[in-house]
Tab-separated table of C-alpha atoms and ligand atoms in Angstrom:
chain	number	residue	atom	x	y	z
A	1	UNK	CA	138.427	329.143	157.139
A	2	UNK	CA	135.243	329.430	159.317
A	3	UNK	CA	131.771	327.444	157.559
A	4	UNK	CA	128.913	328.773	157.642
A	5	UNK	CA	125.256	327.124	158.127
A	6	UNK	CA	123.153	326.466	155.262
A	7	UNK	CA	120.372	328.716	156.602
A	8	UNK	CA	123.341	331.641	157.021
A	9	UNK	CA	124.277	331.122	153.906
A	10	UNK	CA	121.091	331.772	152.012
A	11	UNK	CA	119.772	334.673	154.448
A	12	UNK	CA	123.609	336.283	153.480
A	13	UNK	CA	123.086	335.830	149.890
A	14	UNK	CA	120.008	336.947	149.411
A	15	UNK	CA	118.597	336.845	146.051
A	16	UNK	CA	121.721	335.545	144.514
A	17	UNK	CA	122.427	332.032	143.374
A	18	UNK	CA	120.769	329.705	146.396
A	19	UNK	CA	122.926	326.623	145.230
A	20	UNK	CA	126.221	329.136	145.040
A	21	UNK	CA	125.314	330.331	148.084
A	22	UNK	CA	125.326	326.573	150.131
A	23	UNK	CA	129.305	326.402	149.567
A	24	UNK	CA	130.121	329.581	150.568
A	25	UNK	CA	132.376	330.571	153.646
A	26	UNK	CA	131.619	333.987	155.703
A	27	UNK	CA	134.314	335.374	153.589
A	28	UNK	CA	133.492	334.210	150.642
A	29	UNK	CA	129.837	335.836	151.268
A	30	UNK	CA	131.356	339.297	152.172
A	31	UNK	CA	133.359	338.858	148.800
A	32	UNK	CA	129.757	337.860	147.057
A	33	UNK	CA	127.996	340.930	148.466
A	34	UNK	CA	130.517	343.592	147.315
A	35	UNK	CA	130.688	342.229	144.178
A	36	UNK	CA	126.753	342.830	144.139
A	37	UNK	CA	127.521	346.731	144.769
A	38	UNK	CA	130.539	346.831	142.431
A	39	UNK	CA	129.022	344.657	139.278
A	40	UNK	CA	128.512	346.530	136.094
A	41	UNK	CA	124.358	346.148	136.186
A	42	UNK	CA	124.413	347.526	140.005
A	43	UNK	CA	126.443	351.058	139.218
A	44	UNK	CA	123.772	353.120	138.215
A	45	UNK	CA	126.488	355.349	136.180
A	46	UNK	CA	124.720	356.029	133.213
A	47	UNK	CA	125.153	359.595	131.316
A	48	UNK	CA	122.725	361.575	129.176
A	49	UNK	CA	123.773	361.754	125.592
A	50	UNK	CA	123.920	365.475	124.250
A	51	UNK	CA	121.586	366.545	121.621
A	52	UNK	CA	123.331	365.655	118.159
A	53	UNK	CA	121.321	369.025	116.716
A	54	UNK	CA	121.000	372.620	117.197
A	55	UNK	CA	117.913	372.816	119.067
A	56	UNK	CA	117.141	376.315	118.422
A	57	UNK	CA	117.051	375.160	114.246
A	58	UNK	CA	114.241	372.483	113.886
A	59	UNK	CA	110.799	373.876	112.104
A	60	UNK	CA	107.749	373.907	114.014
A	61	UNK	CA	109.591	372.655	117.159
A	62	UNK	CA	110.740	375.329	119.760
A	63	UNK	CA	114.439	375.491	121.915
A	64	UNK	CA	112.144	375.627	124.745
A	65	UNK	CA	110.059	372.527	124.014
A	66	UNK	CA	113.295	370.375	123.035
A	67	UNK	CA	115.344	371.439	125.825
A	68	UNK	CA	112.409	371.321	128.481
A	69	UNK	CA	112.037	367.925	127.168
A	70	UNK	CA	115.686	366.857	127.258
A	71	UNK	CA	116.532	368.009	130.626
A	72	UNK	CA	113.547	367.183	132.162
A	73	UNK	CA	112.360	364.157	130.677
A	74	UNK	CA	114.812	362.683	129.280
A	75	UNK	CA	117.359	363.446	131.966
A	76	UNK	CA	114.906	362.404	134.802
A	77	UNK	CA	114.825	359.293	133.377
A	78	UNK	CA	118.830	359.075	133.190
A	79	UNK	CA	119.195	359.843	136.759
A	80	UNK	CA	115.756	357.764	137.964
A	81	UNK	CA	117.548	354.288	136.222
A	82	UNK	CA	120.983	355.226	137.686
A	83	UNK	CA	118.964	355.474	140.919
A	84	UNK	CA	117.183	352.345	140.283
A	85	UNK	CA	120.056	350.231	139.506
A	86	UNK	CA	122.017	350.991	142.941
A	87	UNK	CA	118.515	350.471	145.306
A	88	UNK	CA	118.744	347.300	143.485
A	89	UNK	CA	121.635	346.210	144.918
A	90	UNK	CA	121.373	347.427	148.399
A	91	UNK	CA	118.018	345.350	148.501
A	92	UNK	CA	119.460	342.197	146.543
A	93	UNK	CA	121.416	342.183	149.902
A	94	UNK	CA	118.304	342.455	152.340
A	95	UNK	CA	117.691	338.785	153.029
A	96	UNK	CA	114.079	339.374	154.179
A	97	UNK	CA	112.758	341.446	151.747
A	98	UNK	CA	109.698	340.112	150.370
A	99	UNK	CA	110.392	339.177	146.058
A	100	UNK	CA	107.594	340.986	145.306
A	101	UNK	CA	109.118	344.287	146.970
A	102	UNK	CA	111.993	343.605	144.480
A	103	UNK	CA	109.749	343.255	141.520
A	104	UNK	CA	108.673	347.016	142.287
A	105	UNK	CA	111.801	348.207	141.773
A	106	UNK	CA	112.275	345.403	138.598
A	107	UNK	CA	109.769	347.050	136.724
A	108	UNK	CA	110.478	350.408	137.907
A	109	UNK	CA	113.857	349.095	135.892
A	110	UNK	CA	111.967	348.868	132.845
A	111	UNK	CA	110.198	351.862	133.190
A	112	UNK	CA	113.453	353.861	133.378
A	113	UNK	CA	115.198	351.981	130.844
A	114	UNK	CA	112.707	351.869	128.219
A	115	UNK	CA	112.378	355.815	128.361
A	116	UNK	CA	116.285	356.111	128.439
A	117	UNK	CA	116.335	354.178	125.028
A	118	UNK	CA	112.889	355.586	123.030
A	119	UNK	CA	114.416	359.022	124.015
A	120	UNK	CA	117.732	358.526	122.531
A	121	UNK	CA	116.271	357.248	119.706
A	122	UNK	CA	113.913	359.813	119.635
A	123	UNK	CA	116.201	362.419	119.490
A	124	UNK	CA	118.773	360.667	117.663
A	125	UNK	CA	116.088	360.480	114.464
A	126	UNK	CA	115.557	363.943	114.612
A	127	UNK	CA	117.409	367.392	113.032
A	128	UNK	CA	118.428	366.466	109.910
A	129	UNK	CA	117.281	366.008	106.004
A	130	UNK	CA	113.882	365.513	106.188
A	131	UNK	CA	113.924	363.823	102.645
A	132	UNK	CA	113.268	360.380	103.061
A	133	UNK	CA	115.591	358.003	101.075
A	134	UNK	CA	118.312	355.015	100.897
A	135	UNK	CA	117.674	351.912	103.165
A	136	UNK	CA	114.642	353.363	104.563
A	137	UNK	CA	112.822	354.035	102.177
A	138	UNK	CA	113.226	351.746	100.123
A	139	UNK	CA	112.205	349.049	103.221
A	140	UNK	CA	108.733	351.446	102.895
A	141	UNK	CA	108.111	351.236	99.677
A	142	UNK	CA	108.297	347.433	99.757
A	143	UNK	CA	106.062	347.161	102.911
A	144	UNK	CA	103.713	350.264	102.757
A	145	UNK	CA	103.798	350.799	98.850
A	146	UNK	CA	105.156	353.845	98.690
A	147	UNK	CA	106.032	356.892	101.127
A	148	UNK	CA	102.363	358.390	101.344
A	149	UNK	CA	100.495	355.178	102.207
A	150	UNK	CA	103.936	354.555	105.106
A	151	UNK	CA	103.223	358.383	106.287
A	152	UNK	CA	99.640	357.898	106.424
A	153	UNK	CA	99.237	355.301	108.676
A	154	UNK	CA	102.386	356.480	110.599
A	155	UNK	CA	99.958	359.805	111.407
A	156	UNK	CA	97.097	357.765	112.262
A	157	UNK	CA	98.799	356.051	114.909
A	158	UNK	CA	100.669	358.811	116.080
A	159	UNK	CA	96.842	360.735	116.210
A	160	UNK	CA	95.583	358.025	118.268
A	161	UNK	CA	97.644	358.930	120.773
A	162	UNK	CA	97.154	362.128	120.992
A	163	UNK	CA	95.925	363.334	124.018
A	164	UNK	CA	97.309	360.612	126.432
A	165	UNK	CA	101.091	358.553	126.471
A	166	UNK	CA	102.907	356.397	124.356
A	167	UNK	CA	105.373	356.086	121.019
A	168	UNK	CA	105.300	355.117	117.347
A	169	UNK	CA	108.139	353.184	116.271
A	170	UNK	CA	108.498	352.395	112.928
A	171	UNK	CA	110.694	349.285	113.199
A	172	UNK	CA	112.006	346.254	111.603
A	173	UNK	CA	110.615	342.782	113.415
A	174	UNK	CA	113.270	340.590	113.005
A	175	UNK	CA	111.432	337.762	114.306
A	176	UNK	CA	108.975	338.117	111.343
A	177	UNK	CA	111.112	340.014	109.033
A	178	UNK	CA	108.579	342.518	108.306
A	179	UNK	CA	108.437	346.386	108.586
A	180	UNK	CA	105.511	347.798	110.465
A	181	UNK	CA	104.372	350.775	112.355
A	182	UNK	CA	104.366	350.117	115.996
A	183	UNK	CA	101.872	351.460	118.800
A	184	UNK	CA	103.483	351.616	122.132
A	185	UNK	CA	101.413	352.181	125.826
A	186	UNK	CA	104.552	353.238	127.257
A	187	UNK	CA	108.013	352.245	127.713
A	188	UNK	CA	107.387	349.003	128.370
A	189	UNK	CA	104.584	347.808	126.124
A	190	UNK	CA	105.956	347.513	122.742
A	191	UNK	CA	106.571	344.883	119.718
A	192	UNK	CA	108.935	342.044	121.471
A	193	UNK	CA	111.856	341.348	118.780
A	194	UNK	CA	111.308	345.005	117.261
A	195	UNK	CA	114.439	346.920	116.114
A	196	UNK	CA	113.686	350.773	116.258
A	197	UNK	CA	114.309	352.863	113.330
A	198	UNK	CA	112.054	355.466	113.352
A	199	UNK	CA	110.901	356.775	116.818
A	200	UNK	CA	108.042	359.609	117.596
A	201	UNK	CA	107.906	360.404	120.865
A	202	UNK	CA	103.654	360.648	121.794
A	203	UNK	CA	103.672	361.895	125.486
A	204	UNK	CA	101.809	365.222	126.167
A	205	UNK	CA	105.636	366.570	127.265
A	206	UNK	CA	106.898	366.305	123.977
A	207	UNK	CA	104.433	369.225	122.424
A	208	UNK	CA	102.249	370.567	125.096
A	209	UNK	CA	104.554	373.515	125.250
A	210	UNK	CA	104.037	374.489	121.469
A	211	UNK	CA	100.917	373.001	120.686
A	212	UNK	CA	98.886	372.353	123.436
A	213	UNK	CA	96.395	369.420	123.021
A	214	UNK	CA	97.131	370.267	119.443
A	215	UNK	CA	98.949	366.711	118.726
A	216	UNK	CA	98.027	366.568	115.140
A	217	UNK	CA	100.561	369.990	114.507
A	218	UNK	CA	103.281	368.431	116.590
A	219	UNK	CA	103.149	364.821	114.439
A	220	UNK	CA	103.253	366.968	111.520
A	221	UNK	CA	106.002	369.141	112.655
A	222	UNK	CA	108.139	365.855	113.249
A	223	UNK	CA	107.600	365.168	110.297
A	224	UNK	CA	109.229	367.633	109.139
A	225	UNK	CA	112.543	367.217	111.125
A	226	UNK	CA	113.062	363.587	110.920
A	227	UNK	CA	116.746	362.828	110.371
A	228	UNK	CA	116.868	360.402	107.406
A	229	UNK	CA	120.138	359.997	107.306
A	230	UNK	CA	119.749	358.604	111.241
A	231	UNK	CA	116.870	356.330	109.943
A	232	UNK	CA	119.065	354.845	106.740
A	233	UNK	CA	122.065	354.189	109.064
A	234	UNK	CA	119.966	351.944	111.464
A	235	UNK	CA	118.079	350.572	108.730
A	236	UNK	CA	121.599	349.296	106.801
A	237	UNK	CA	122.870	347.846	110.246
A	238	UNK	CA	120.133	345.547	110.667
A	239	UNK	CA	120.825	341.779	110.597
A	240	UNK	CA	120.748	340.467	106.919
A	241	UNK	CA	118.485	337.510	107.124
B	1	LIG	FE1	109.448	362.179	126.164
């Protein structure tokens, strides 16, 4: 079995394990780098999930509005990370690209990801009884004091975003253990250790369409479709603590 120099070695392996990469053999470096294309995080294989509700039935919220914003959104997002994940490993294999160049793509990973996930949610907690109850509620009560002070401050958050980017997640820190109404930037910026249970959706794509710069109607109206049932189920699977 032919060696290979230390310097081959690391310029072969790229980003991957440096100290891995000083006992490998040519061989065992082609091995390394296909496993880089073929490993789970690389495939870039992920699939939009289908709306769990009739889109043409939620109040205040049109077909057009929910299925612009699925397909376009939603599903950009999808194919963007699937995208993301396989540049990633065609440049983990470029032994002179610059780490920084990779970190463009890293965070790019993050981007993509974080919408994937607040739009699943998103639509997950929507299109069923809007009658708050169970788990949920009764985590509200406890932290807000009751359901009008919890939907209060839920609207003033989602207000302040009106008119620019971001989310509201009502979610469960389990660092802290408390229940809180969370502003989010974007899909990266929000609370570290928050579990989602509640998730509004704040960019201009999600209402423009119906309500123009109206965001105040569109928090409202998603109000009025939030899927309780959703919200109690991820509210009874959190950790017990
Ligand atoms: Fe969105």
């Amino acid at each position: 079995m032919k060696s290979i120099s230390r310097r081959d070695a690391i310029s072969g392996i790229a980003a991957t394990s440096a100290g891995l990469a000083l006992t490998l053999s040519s061989n065992d470096v082609s091995a390394t780098l296909t496993q880089v294309s073929t490993a789970r995080v690389f495939q870039g294989q992920h699939q939009p999930k289908a709306l769990p509700f009739d889109a043409a039935k939620l109040k205040g919220l049109s077909e057009k509005l929910i299925r612009s914003h699925w397909e376009n959104n939603y599903g950009g997002a999808v194919k963007a990370l699937n995208a993301v994940e396989q540049r990633l490993a065609a440049l983990l294999k470029e032994s002179d690209l610059p780490p920084y160049m990779y970190g463009d793509l890293k965070r790019e990973e993050l981007v993509r990801t974080g919408s994937v996930v607040l739009h699943e949610l998103y639509f997950g907690n929507l299109g069923g009884d809007p009658k708050p109850g169970g788990a949920a509620l009764d985590a509200i009560k406890q932290w807000f004091g009751s359901y009008e002070q919890w939907e209060a401050e839920f609207k003033k958050t989602a207000n302040a975003l009106g008119g620019g980017s971001g989310w509201v997640i009502f979610a469960h820190n389990s660092h802290t253990g408390e229940f809180h109404n969370y502003w989010a930037w974007d899909h990266m910026h929000n609370i570290p250790m928050g579990r989602p249970l509640l998730v509004l959706d704040m960019y201009e794509h999600a209402y423009h369409i119906d309500y123009g710069a109206a965001a105040a109607k569109y928090v409202d109206a998603f109000l009025q479709n939030v899927n309780w049932q959703e919200v109690n189920r991820r509210t009874e699977e959190l950790p017990k603590s």
